[in-house]
Amino acid sequence: MTDPRSPEIGSWRVLADVAERSQRYLNDIGERRVAPSRDALAGLGAFDVPLQEGSISAEQIVEELDRIGSPATMAIAGPRFFGFVNSSALPAALAANWLSTAWEQHGGFFVSAPGSTTLEQIALRWTIELLGLPPAAKGAFVTGTTLAHVAALAAARDSVLARAGWNVETNGLFGAPAITVIAGAEAHATLFKALGIVGLGRGRVVKVPVDSQGRMRADAVPVIAGPTIVCVQAGNVNTGAFDPFEDIIRLVRRSDAPAWVHVDGAFGLWARVAPARASLAHGIELADSWATDAHKWLNAPYDCGIVIVRDGDALRKAMAINADYLPSEQANPSDYTPEVSRRPRGVDAWAALRTLGRSGVADLVERSCRLAQRFALAFSDAGFSVLNDVVLNQVLVSFGDAERTRQVVSAIQQDGTCWCGATVWQGRTAMRVSVISWATTGADVDRSIAAILRLARG
Ligand SMILES: *Cc1c(COP(=O)(O)O)cnc(C)c1O
């Protein structure tokens, strides 16, 4: 047998090499095409070889990944990717991710990850404070808002049914009283996925009509009776709009039905941190649970979502496990997450918060919103229709009919100066611009506007 620590496969020298290659990749990213070239994508075929018999050195692996893989990436880490709601990792957060991966801590239990668990708890406390949520709320770091929905909705389900005299942990949902689930007609697709996973069904949701911005109409919320979960949204994925939280939550609290209000605040919840935007999310602190992402506006690397629940015991009851060999003296992250073995991804969020500070987070949110307005102004000055009220960081623009708009979106993606996606908003095809990266400057926005207008007028 070969020594597993042979210089071939067991040397840490490779980490200096990977740091240098990553630095080169990130230094150059602002000047390369945003979407990978056709040649780079075709080059991925070189990975498709049969698994060889012998070992290959770590250096060679990294060389292969960088040579074939790096050119075929989408430049999401750069300053001019405006697709979906994808931000780029802050240097401190990426570095913390690397170091904590080197630590190889089992982030499920305090005993096997004392430092990481401490950092995750602090990051969670800072987040709760920054977002102005109830100080006694509990939560955890999960992979994203989708899993934050799953965890929060499981707690919601168990809590409203417990109040109706049914124990879900023991008996499941067979024979349980029905839960009415209410959401806005423009709720995010991941909410329905999560509702399906926790057994509440994707198709039986009562959808409340919305206004032109996708905001739930409080006057159209049905009378709350029986066990009920109401799902509201901070930051519509197309328009950036916010539901009228205070009105809706007041309605829910007026009823004596066992009810729970859950917030999808994947990116919009962070508006709370920027003084000029905070009023958009007024009243959101009155809800029962909140799902958000650190890999969106906080610019932590993937994958990093956050679930926060007012009644921490409800989350713990829905998520905790019992086994004799498992430690239970301290609070364990896995008592609050769907996973047990997990990477302590909250360390990345800790680093992002620690490097930015409170005003850094506020500036990042405010700057993104201002740059979104700059896009919107340039589009309307050029005679194109902006379809949404640009209250946050999202811009929807039409360049004519659906076909023309799709042509422009496809042209800008091929051009490579920046990247924006297409969407259909209330029947109209639009290009969607989402500004959320710490690295995006006014110059990046102007350069992108120039490219988009050149293609849209051509
Ligand atoms: C991105 C997003 C989600 C899903 O978040 P993931 O981190 O991808 O799981 C849910 N809701 C909204 C409004 C989003 O923008």
Short mmCIF file of C-alpha atoms and ligand atoms in Angstrom, two decimals:
data_model
loop_
_atom_site.label_atom_id
_atom_site.label_comp_id
_atom_site.label_asym_id
_atom_site.label_seq_id
_atom_site.Cartn_x
_atom_site.Cartn_y
_atom_site.Cartn_z
CA MET A 1 0.00 0.00 0.00
CA THR A 2 1.17 3.52 -0.71
CA ASP A 3 1.46 5.87 2.23
CA PRO A 4 -1.78 7.91 2.26
CA ARG A 5 0.33 10.94 3.16
CA SER A 6 2.60 10.58 0.15
CA PRO A 7 3.71 13.88 -1.40
CA GLU A 8 1.59 12.83 -4.39
CA ILE A 9 -1.84 13.14 -2.74
CA GLY A 10 -1.25 14.12 0.86
CA SER A 11 0.53 17.49 0.74
CA TRP A 12 -0.98 20.82 1.78
CA ARG A 13 1.31 22.67 -0.63
CA VAL A 14 -1.64 22.67 -3.01
CA LEU A 15 -3.43 25.27 -0.88
CA ALA A 16 -0.94 27.99 -1.80
CA ASP A 17 -1.40 27.06 -5.45
CA VAL A 18 -5.20 27.20 -5.23
CA ALA A 19 -5.03 30.56 -3.43
CA GLU A 20 -2.90 31.99 -6.22
CA ARG A 21 -5.16 30.62 -8.95
CA SER A 22 -8.30 31.88 -7.20
CA GLN A 23 -6.76 35.31 -6.77
CA ARG A 24 -5.90 35.45 -10.46
CA TYR A 25 -9.45 34.31 -11.35
CA LEU A 26 -11.03 36.99 -9.16
CA ASN A 27 -8.59 39.77 -10.14
CA ASP A 28 -9.37 39.24 -13.82
CA ILE A 29 -13.10 38.72 -13.48
CA GLY A 30 -14.11 42.34 -14.08
CA GLU A 31 -12.54 42.33 -17.54
CA ARG A 32 -13.63 38.94 -18.88
CA ARG A 33 -16.95 38.15 -20.54
CA VAL A 34 -19.65 37.57 -17.92
CA ALA A 35 -21.17 34.51 -19.63
CA PRO A 36 -18.63 31.86 -20.61
CA SER A 37 -17.73 31.61 -24.31
CA ARG A 38 -19.00 28.78 -26.50
CA ASP A 39 -15.45 27.42 -26.68
CA ALA A 40 -15.11 27.38 -22.90
CA LEU A 41 -18.38 25.47 -22.57
CA ALA A 42 -17.36 23.00 -25.26
CA GLY A 43 -14.09 22.55 -23.35
CA LEU A 44 -16.01 20.98 -20.43
CA GLY A 45 -16.07 17.80 -22.50
CA ALA A 46 -12.43 17.31 -21.46
CA PHE A 47 -13.64 16.39 -17.93
CA ASP A 48 -15.57 13.46 -19.35
CA VAL A 49 -13.00 10.68 -19.11
CA PRO A 50 -13.29 7.24 -17.50
CA LEU A 51 -12.12 7.19 -13.85
CA GLN A 52 -8.46 6.21 -14.06
CA GLU A 53 -6.91 3.39 -12.05
CA GLY A 54 -4.10 5.18 -10.18
CA SER A 55 -3.85 8.35 -8.11
CA ILE A 56 -3.26 11.88 -9.37
CA SER A 57 -1.54 14.63 -7.36
CA ALA A 58 -3.55 17.41 -5.74
CA GLU A 59 -1.62 20.01 -7.80
CA GLN A 60 -2.63 18.30 -11.02
CA ILE A 61 -6.26 18.18 -9.93
CA VAL A 62 -6.27 21.92 -9.25
CA GLU A 63 -4.48 22.64 -12.53
CA GLU A 64 -7.12 20.63 -14.43
CA LEU A 65 -10.02 22.31 -12.61
CA ASP A 66 -8.64 25.77 -13.24
CA ARG A 67 -7.63 25.19 -16.88
CA ILE A 68 -10.93 23.58 -17.95
CA GLY A 69 -13.36 24.73 -15.27
CA SER A 70 -12.54 28.39 -14.63
CA PRO A 71 -13.19 29.65 -18.21
CA ALA A 72 -16.54 27.82 -18.24
CA THR A 73 -17.88 29.65 -15.17
CA MET A 74 -20.51 32.36 -15.15
CA ALA A 75 -18.85 35.47 -13.67
CA ILE A 76 -21.26 35.73 -10.74
CA ALA A 77 -18.29 36.61 -8.52
CA GLY A 78 -17.73 39.72 -10.65
CA PRO A 79 -19.34 43.18 -10.66
CA ARG A 80 -21.68 42.97 -13.69
CA PHE A 81 -23.79 39.86 -13.15
CA PHE A 82 -27.37 41.11 -12.65
CA GLY A 83 -29.21 37.81 -13.07
CA PHE A 84 -31.59 36.18 -10.56
CA VAL A 85 -30.61 37.67 -7.18
CA ASN A 86 -27.03 36.41 -7.11
CA SER A 87 -24.40 38.34 -5.19
CA SER A 88 -20.64 37.78 -5.03
CA ALA A 89 -18.73 36.63 -1.98
CA LEU A 90 -16.91 39.32 0.01
CA PRO A 91 -13.16 38.62 0.34
CA ALA A 92 -13.41 38.15 4.12
CA ALA A 93 -16.37 35.79 3.76
CA LEU A 94 -14.70 33.68 1.07
CA ALA A 95 -11.51 33.51 3.14
CA ALA A 96 -13.47 32.49 6.25
CA ASN A 97 -15.21 29.81 4.20
CA TRP A 98 -11.80 28.39 3.20
CA LEU A 99 -10.37 28.46 6.71
CA SER A 100 -13.44 26.95 8.32
CA THR A 101 -13.46 24.24 5.64
CA ALA A 102 -9.84 23.51 6.55
CA TRP A 103 -10.99 23.14 10.18
CA GLU A 104 -13.37 20.38 9.02
CA GLN A 105 -15.70 20.85 11.97
CA HIS A 106 -18.88 18.81 12.30
CA GLY A 107 -21.21 21.75 12.60
CA GLY A 108 -24.14 19.76 13.96
CA PHE A 109 -22.93 19.68 17.57
CA PHE A 110 -21.25 22.15 19.90
CA VAL A 111 -18.90 19.45 21.17
CA SER A 112 -17.51 18.70 17.71
CA ALA A 113 -17.38 22.35 16.58
CA PRO A 114 -16.97 24.60 19.64
CA GLY A 115 -15.44 27.56 17.80
CA SER A 116 -17.67 27.38 14.74
CA THR A 117 -20.82 26.95 16.83
CA THR A 118 -19.88 29.98 18.92
CA LEU A 119 -19.33 32.03 15.76
CA GLU A 120 -22.64 30.85 14.28
CA GLN A 121 -24.50 31.83 17.45
CA ILE A 122 -22.93 35.28 17.41
CA ALA A 123 -23.68 35.75 13.69
CA LEU A 124 -27.28 34.76 14.35
CA ARG A 125 -27.57 37.23 17.23
CA TRP A 126 -26.07 40.04 15.15
CA THR A 127 -28.46 39.22 12.30
CA ILE A 128 -31.49 39.29 14.59
CA GLU A 129 -30.33 42.65 15.99
CA LEU A 130 -29.57 44.14 12.55
CA LEU A 131 -32.93 43.07 11.16
CA GLY A 132 -34.77 44.30 14.26
CA LEU A 133 -36.41 40.93 14.98
CA PRO A 134 -37.46 39.75 18.47
CA PRO A 135 -34.27 39.40 20.57
CA ALA A 136 -35.43 36.10 22.08
CA ALA A 137 -36.02 34.47 18.68
CA LYS A 138 -34.00 31.35 17.83
CA GLY A 139 -32.71 30.16 14.51
CA ALA A 140 -30.00 28.49 12.49
CA PHE A 141 -27.97 28.61 9.32
CA VAL A 142 -29.28 26.38 6.54
CA THR A 143 -28.43 26.10 2.84
CA GLY A 144 -30.78 28.83 1.65
CA THR A 145 -34.19 30.38 1.96
CA THR A 146 -35.82 27.24 0.56
CA LEU A 147 -34.60 25.15 3.50
CA ALA A 148 -35.32 28.04 5.87
CA HIS A 149 -38.93 27.84 4.63
CA VAL A 150 -38.93 24.07 5.23
CA ALA A 151 -37.69 24.44 8.81
CA ALA A 152 -39.96 27.38 9.67
CA LEU A 153 -43.05 25.86 8.05
CA ALA A 154 -42.48 22.56 9.86
CA ALA A 155 -42.42 24.51 13.14
CA ALA A 156 -45.51 26.47 12.05
CA ARG A 157 -47.39 23.30 11.09
CA ASP A 158 -46.59 21.55 14.38
CA SER A 159 -47.39 24.63 16.44
CA VAL A 160 -50.80 25.46 14.94
CA LEU A 161 -51.84 21.80 15.09
CA ALA A 162 -50.61 21.42 18.69
CA ARG A 163 -52.86 24.36 19.57
CA ALA A 164 -55.70 22.47 17.83
CA GLY A 165 -54.97 19.39 19.99
CA TRP A 166 -52.92 17.36 17.48
CA ASN A 167 -49.33 16.15 17.92
CA VAL A 168 -47.62 16.09 14.50
CA GLU A 169 -44.24 14.80 15.76
CA THR A 170 -45.91 11.63 17.03
CA ASN A 171 -48.81 11.17 14.66
CA GLY A 172 -47.84 12.83 11.41
CA LEU A 173 -50.53 14.50 9.35
CA PHE A 174 -52.84 11.52 8.75
CA GLY A 175 -56.14 12.32 10.42
CA ALA A 176 -54.99 15.78 11.54
CA PRO A 177 -57.26 18.82 11.37
CA ALA A 178 -56.74 20.67 8.07
CA ILE A 179 -54.45 23.69 8.00
CA THR A 180 -55.44 26.61 5.79
CA VAL A 181 -52.35 27.99 4.07
CA ILE A 182 -52.63 31.53 2.71
CA ALA A 183 -50.07 33.23 0.43
CA GLY A 184 -49.95 36.04 -2.09
CA ALA A 185 -50.55 35.21 -5.75
CA GLU A 186 -46.96 36.36 -6.44
CA ALA A 187 -45.31 34.30 -3.69
CA HIS A 188 -41.92 32.84 -4.65
CA ALA A 189 -41.86 29.37 -6.24
CA THR A 190 -39.65 28.02 -3.43
CA LEU A 191 -42.42 28.64 -0.92
CA PHE A 192 -44.63 26.14 -2.74
CA LYS A 193 -41.78 23.64 -2.93
CA ALA A 194 -41.29 23.93 0.84
CA LEU A 195 -45.04 23.63 1.52
CA GLY A 196 -45.03 20.43 -0.56
CA ILE A 197 -42.08 18.99 1.37
CA VAL A 198 -43.69 19.59 4.79
CA GLY A 199 -46.91 17.90 3.67
CA LEU A 200 -49.06 21.02 3.32
CA GLY A 201 -49.41 20.69 -0.44
CA ARG A 202 -48.38 22.95 -3.27
CA GLY A 203 -51.83 23.06 -4.82
CA ARG A 204 -54.20 23.75 -1.91
CA VAL A 205 -52.80 27.16 -0.98
CA VAL A 206 -55.37 29.97 -0.83
CA LYS A 207 -53.84 32.62 -3.10
CA VAL A 208 -54.62 36.21 -2.23
CA PRO A 209 -54.92 38.64 -5.17
CA VAL A 210 -52.09 41.17 -5.55
CA ASP A 211 -51.72 44.71 -6.89
CA SER A 212 -49.65 45.85 -9.88
CA GLN A 213 -46.42 45.49 -7.88
CA GLY A 214 -47.22 41.99 -6.63
CA ARG A 215 -48.20 43.14 -3.13
CA MET A 216 -50.83 41.04 -1.37
CA ARG A 217 -54.05 42.99 -0.97
CA ALA A 218 -54.82 43.06 2.76
CA ASP A 219 -58.51 43.67 2.00
CA ALA A 220 -58.60 40.37 0.06
CA VAL A 221 -57.18 38.16 2.84
CA PRO A 222 -59.88 35.64 3.79
CA VAL A 223 -61.32 35.48 7.32
CA ILE A 224 -58.89 33.56 9.53
CA ALA A 225 -60.58 30.50 11.05
CA GLY A 226 -59.12 27.21 12.24
CA PRO A 227 -55.41 26.31 12.10
CA THR A 228 -53.86 28.74 9.60
CA ILE A 229 -50.43 29.64 8.21
CA VAL A 230 -50.17 32.99 6.41
CA CYS A 231 -47.08 33.48 4.22
CA VAL A 232 -46.06 37.05 3.43
CA GLN A 233 -43.16 38.36 1.39
CA ALA A 234 -40.47 41.03 1.79
CA GLY A 235 -38.98 41.68 -1.65
CA ASN A 236 -40.84 40.23 -4.63
CA VAL A 237 -38.29 38.49 -6.83
CA ASN A 238 -39.40 40.50 -9.88
CA THR A 239 -40.41 43.91 -8.55
CA GLY A 240 -38.76 44.04 -5.11
CA ALA A 241 -42.17 44.95 -3.59
CA PHE A 242 -43.20 44.30 0.03
CA ASP A 243 -46.54 42.98 1.32
CA PRO A 244 -48.41 45.27 3.76
CA PHE A 245 -47.21 43.39 6.83
CA GLU A 246 -48.75 45.45 9.56
CA ASP A 247 -52.27 45.30 8.09
CA ILE A 248 -52.10 41.57 7.39
CA ILE A 249 -50.57 40.60 10.72
CA ARG A 250 -53.12 42.73 12.58
CA LEU A 251 -55.89 40.83 10.79
CA VAL A 252 -54.36 37.49 11.77
CA ARG A 253 -53.86 38.49 15.41
CA ARG A 254 -57.44 39.73 15.67
CA SER A 255 -58.66 36.15 15.18
CA ASP A 256 -58.39 33.64 18.03
CA ALA A 257 -57.65 30.82 15.59
CA PRO A 258 -54.31 29.00 15.99
CA ALA A 259 -52.40 30.98 13.35
CA TRP A 260 -48.80 31.63 12.33
CA VAL A 261 -47.31 34.28 10.02
CA HIS A 262 -44.23 33.30 8.02
CA VAL A 263 -42.08 35.79 6.08
CA ASP A 264 -40.16 35.10 2.87
CA GLY A 265 -37.48 37.75 3.14
CA ALA A 266 -34.74 36.11 1.07
CA PHE A 267 -33.22 39.47 0.15
CA GLY A 268 -35.89 42.04 1.04
CA LEU A 269 -35.56 41.55 4.79
CA TRP A 270 -32.20 43.35 4.58
CA ALA A 271 -33.99 46.58 3.63
CA ARG A 272 -34.52 46.86 7.41
CA VAL A 273 -30.83 47.75 7.80
CA ALA A 274 -30.82 50.76 5.44
CA PRO A 275 -32.56 53.73 7.12
CA ALA A 276 -34.00 55.06 3.84
CA ARG A 277 -35.57 51.65 2.98
CA ALA A 278 -36.54 50.32 6.41
CA SER A 279 -40.12 51.60 6.26
CA LEU A 280 -40.82 49.17 3.39
CA ALA A 281 -40.63 46.32 5.88
CA HIS A 282 -42.52 48.06 8.67
CA GLY A 283 -44.36 45.62 10.93
CA ILE A 284 -42.42 42.59 9.75
CA GLU A 285 -41.10 42.09 13.28
CA LEU A 286 -44.63 41.10 14.34
CA ALA A 287 -44.48 37.82 12.36
CA ASP A 288 -43.69 34.37 13.80
CA SER A 289 -40.90 33.23 11.49
CA TRP A 290 -38.53 34.65 8.90
CA ALA A 291 -36.57 32.99 6.10
CA THR A 292 -33.65 34.86 4.54
CA ASP A 293 -30.33 34.40 2.79
CA ALA A 294 -26.81 35.44 3.74
CA HIS A 295 -25.73 34.49 0.20
CA LYS A 296 -27.84 37.29 -1.27
CA TRP A 297 -27.56 40.80 0.20
CA LEU A 298 -24.96 39.94 2.83
CA ASN A 299 -22.65 38.69 0.03
CA ALA A 300 -21.61 35.50 1.83
CA PRO A 301 -20.60 32.60 -0.44
CA TYR A 302 -23.06 29.82 -1.28
CA ASP A 303 -24.76 28.18 0.39
CA CYS A 304 -25.94 30.20 3.34
CA GLY A 305 -29.55 30.78 4.36
CA ILE A 306 -31.01 31.72 7.75
CA VAL A 307 -34.16 30.59 9.53
CA ILE A 308 -35.39 32.65 12.49
CA VAL A 309 -38.38 31.68 14.64
CA ARG A 310 -40.00 33.75 17.40
CA ASP A 311 -40.95 30.63 19.42
CA GLY A 312 -37.56 28.89 19.41
CA ASP A 313 -39.03 25.86 21.21
CA ALA A 314 -41.38 25.24 18.29
CA LEU A 315 -38.42 25.10 15.88
CA ARG A 316 -36.46 22.89 18.26
CA LYS A 317 -39.35 20.46 18.73
CA ALA A 318 -39.73 20.11 14.98
CA MET A 319 -36.00 19.64 14.26
CA ALA A 320 -34.24 18.03 17.26
CA ILE A 321 -33.28 14.37 17.44
CA ASN A 322 -32.75 12.09 20.41
CA ALA A 323 -30.08 9.42 20.61
CA ASP A 324 -28.08 8.29 23.62
CA TYR A 325 -24.66 8.84 22.10
CA LEU A 326 -25.45 12.39 21.01
CA PRO A 327 -24.50 15.33 23.22
CA SER A 328 -27.37 17.37 24.59
CA GLU A 329 -25.78 19.55 27.30
CA GLN A 330 -25.25 22.53 25.01
CA ALA A 331 -27.46 24.03 22.34
CA ASN A 332 -26.60 22.18 19.15
CA PRO A 333 -27.14 23.78 15.74
CA SER A 334 -28.62 20.49 14.49
CA ASP A 335 -31.47 20.88 17.01
CA TYR A 336 -32.67 23.76 14.84
CA THR A 337 -31.91 22.55 11.30
CA PRO A 338 -33.21 19.83 8.96
CA GLU A 339 -29.63 18.51 8.65
CA VAL A 340 -27.53 16.80 11.33
CA SER A 341 -24.09 16.60 9.68
CA ARG A 342 -23.61 20.06 8.28
CA ARG A 343 -20.87 22.57 7.51
CA PRO A 344 -20.91 25.49 9.95
CA ARG A 345 -21.78 27.91 7.17
CA GLY A 346 -22.69 30.64 9.65
CA VAL A 347 -18.94 31.29 10.01
CA ASP A 348 -19.04 32.80 6.50
CA ALA A 349 -21.94 35.05 7.51
CA TRP A 350 -20.07 36.02 10.69
CA ALA A 351 -17.10 37.13 8.55
CA ALA A 352 -19.34 39.12 6.19
CA LEU A 353 -21.00 40.92 9.12
CA ARG A 354 -17.70 41.47 10.90
CA THR A 355 -15.96 42.93 7.85
CA LEU A 356 -18.84 45.24 6.86
CA GLY A 357 -20.11 46.36 10.24
CA ARG A 358 -23.59 47.78 10.65
CA SER A 359 -23.02 50.79 8.42
CA GLY A 360 -21.27 48.67 5.81
CA VAL A 361 -24.35 46.46 5.46
CA ALA A 362 -26.59 49.55 5.33
CA ASP A 363 -24.38 51.16 2.64
CA LEU A 364 -24.34 47.97 0.57
CA VAL A 365 -28.15 47.79 0.59
CA GLU A 366 -28.61 51.50 -0.10
CA ARG A 367 -25.95 51.56 -2.84
CA SER A 368 -27.59 48.58 -4.62
CA CYS A 369 -30.96 50.35 -4.54
CA ARG A 370 -29.46 53.61 -5.91
CA LEU A 371 -27.69 51.74 -8.71
CA ALA A 372 -30.97 50.00 -9.59
CA GLN A 373 -32.58 53.45 -9.85
CA ARG A 374 -29.72 54.54 -12.13
CA PHE A 375 -30.54 51.63 -14.48
CA ALA A 376 -34.25 52.49 -14.38
CA LEU A 377 -33.67 56.16 -15.12
CA ALA A 378 -31.38 55.41 -18.07
CA PHE A 379 -33.94 52.98 -19.53
CA SER A 380 -36.86 55.38 -19.25
CA ASP A 381 -34.75 58.33 -20.52
CA ALA A 382 -34.00 56.19 -23.58
CA GLY A 383 -37.75 55.70 -24.13
CA PHE A 384 -38.12 52.12 -22.85
CA SER A 385 -40.80 51.19 -20.29
CA VAL A 386 -39.80 50.33 -16.76
CA LEU A 387 -42.61 48.06 -15.54
CA ASN A 388 -42.13 48.28 -11.77
CA ASP A 389 -41.83 50.97 -9.12
CA VAL A 390 -38.11 50.70 -8.36
CA VAL A 391 -38.34 50.77 -4.56
CA LEU A 392 -35.51 48.32 -3.98
CA ASN A 393 -32.80 46.69 -6.13
CA GLN A 394 -34.94 45.12 -8.87
CA VAL A 395 -35.70 46.66 -12.28
CA LEU A 396 -38.06 45.27 -14.94
CA VAL A 397 -37.73 46.81 -18.39
CA SER A 398 -39.49 46.11 -21.66
CA PHE A 399 -37.88 46.87 -25.02
CA GLY A 400 -41.09 46.49 -27.03
CA ASP A 401 -43.10 43.31 -27.55
CA ALA A 402 -42.20 39.96 -25.98
CA GLU A 403 -40.11 38.85 -28.95
CA ARG A 404 -38.11 42.08 -29.13
CA THR A 405 -37.45 42.03 -25.38
CA ARG A 406 -36.27 38.42 -25.51
CA GLN A 407 -33.96 39.31 -28.43
CA VAL A 408 -32.34 42.09 -26.42
CA VAL A 409 -31.90 39.84 -23.36
CA SER A 410 -30.30 37.16 -25.48
CA ALA A 411 -28.08 39.74 -27.23
CA ILE A 412 -26.82 41.16 -23.93
CA GLN A 413 -26.07 37.67 -22.60
CA GLN A 414 -24.06 36.90 -25.76
CA ASP A 415 -22.35 40.30 -25.77
CA GLY A 416 -20.73 39.46 -22.40
CA THR A 417 -20.48 42.99 -20.92
CA CYS A 418 -23.04 42.07 -18.28
CA TRP A 419 -25.70 39.42 -17.69
CA CYS A 420 -29.44 39.93 -17.15
CA GLY A 421 -32.26 37.42 -17.38
CA ALA A 422 -35.79 37.52 -18.76
CA THR A 423 -39.08 37.19 -16.92
CA VAL A 424 -42.79 37.58 -17.50
CA TRP A 425 -44.39 40.11 -15.14
CA GLN A 426 -48.19 40.05 -15.00
CA GLY A 427 -48.36 39.06 -18.67
CA ARG A 428 -45.55 41.28 -19.97
CA THR A 429 -42.13 39.98 -20.98
CA ALA A 430 -39.34 41.95 -19.37
CA MET A 431 -35.63 42.00 -18.78
CA ARG A 432 -34.86 41.67 -15.11
CA VAL A 433 -31.97 43.55 -13.52
CA SER A 434 -31.00 42.72 -9.96
CA VAL A 435 -28.25 44.78 -8.28
CA ILE A 436 -26.93 43.03 -5.18
CA SER A 437 -23.14 42.55 -5.42
CA TRP A 438 -20.73 44.43 -3.12
CA ALA A 439 -18.37 44.71 -6.12
CA THR A 440 -20.74 46.63 -8.43
CA THR A 441 -19.80 50.29 -8.92
CA GLY A 442 -21.46 53.19 -10.72
CA ALA A 443 -18.92 52.71 -13.53
CA ASP A 444 -20.03 49.06 -13.91
CA VAL A 445 -23.64 50.17 -14.14
CA ASP A 446 -22.85 52.87 -16.73
CA ARG A 447 -20.84 50.41 -18.81
CA SER A 448 -23.73 47.91 -18.65
CA ILE A 449 -26.32 50.57 -19.52
CA ALA A 450 -24.27 51.60 -22.56
CA ALA A 451 -24.07 47.99 -23.80
CA ILE A 452 -27.77 47.32 -23.19
CA LEU A 453 -28.92 50.53 -24.92
CA ARG A 454 -26.58 49.94 -27.88
CA LEU A 455 -28.17 46.49 -28.39
CA ALA A 456 -31.73 47.66 -27.67
CA ARG A 457 -31.48 50.48 -30.23
CA GLY A 458 -29.62 48.44 -32.84
C1 LIG B 1 -33.86 33.53 -3.81
C2 LIG B 1 -35.21 33.55 -3.23
C3 LIG B 1 -35.74 32.41 -2.59
C4 LIG B 1 -35.01 31.09 -2.57
O1 LIG B 1 -33.80 31.17 -1.89
P1 LIG B 1 -32.69 30.04 -2.01
O2 LIG B 1 -31.57 30.61 -1.23
O3 LIG B 1 -32.39 29.91 -3.47
O4 LIG B 1 -33.24 28.79 -1.45
C5 LIG B 1 -36.98 32.53 -2.00
N1 LIG B 1 -37.67 33.67 -2.03
C6 LIG B 1 -37.21 34.78 -2.65
C7 LIG B 1 -38.04 36.03 -2.64
C8 LIG B 1 -35.96 34.75 -3.28
O5 LIG B 1 -35.49 35.85 -3.88
#
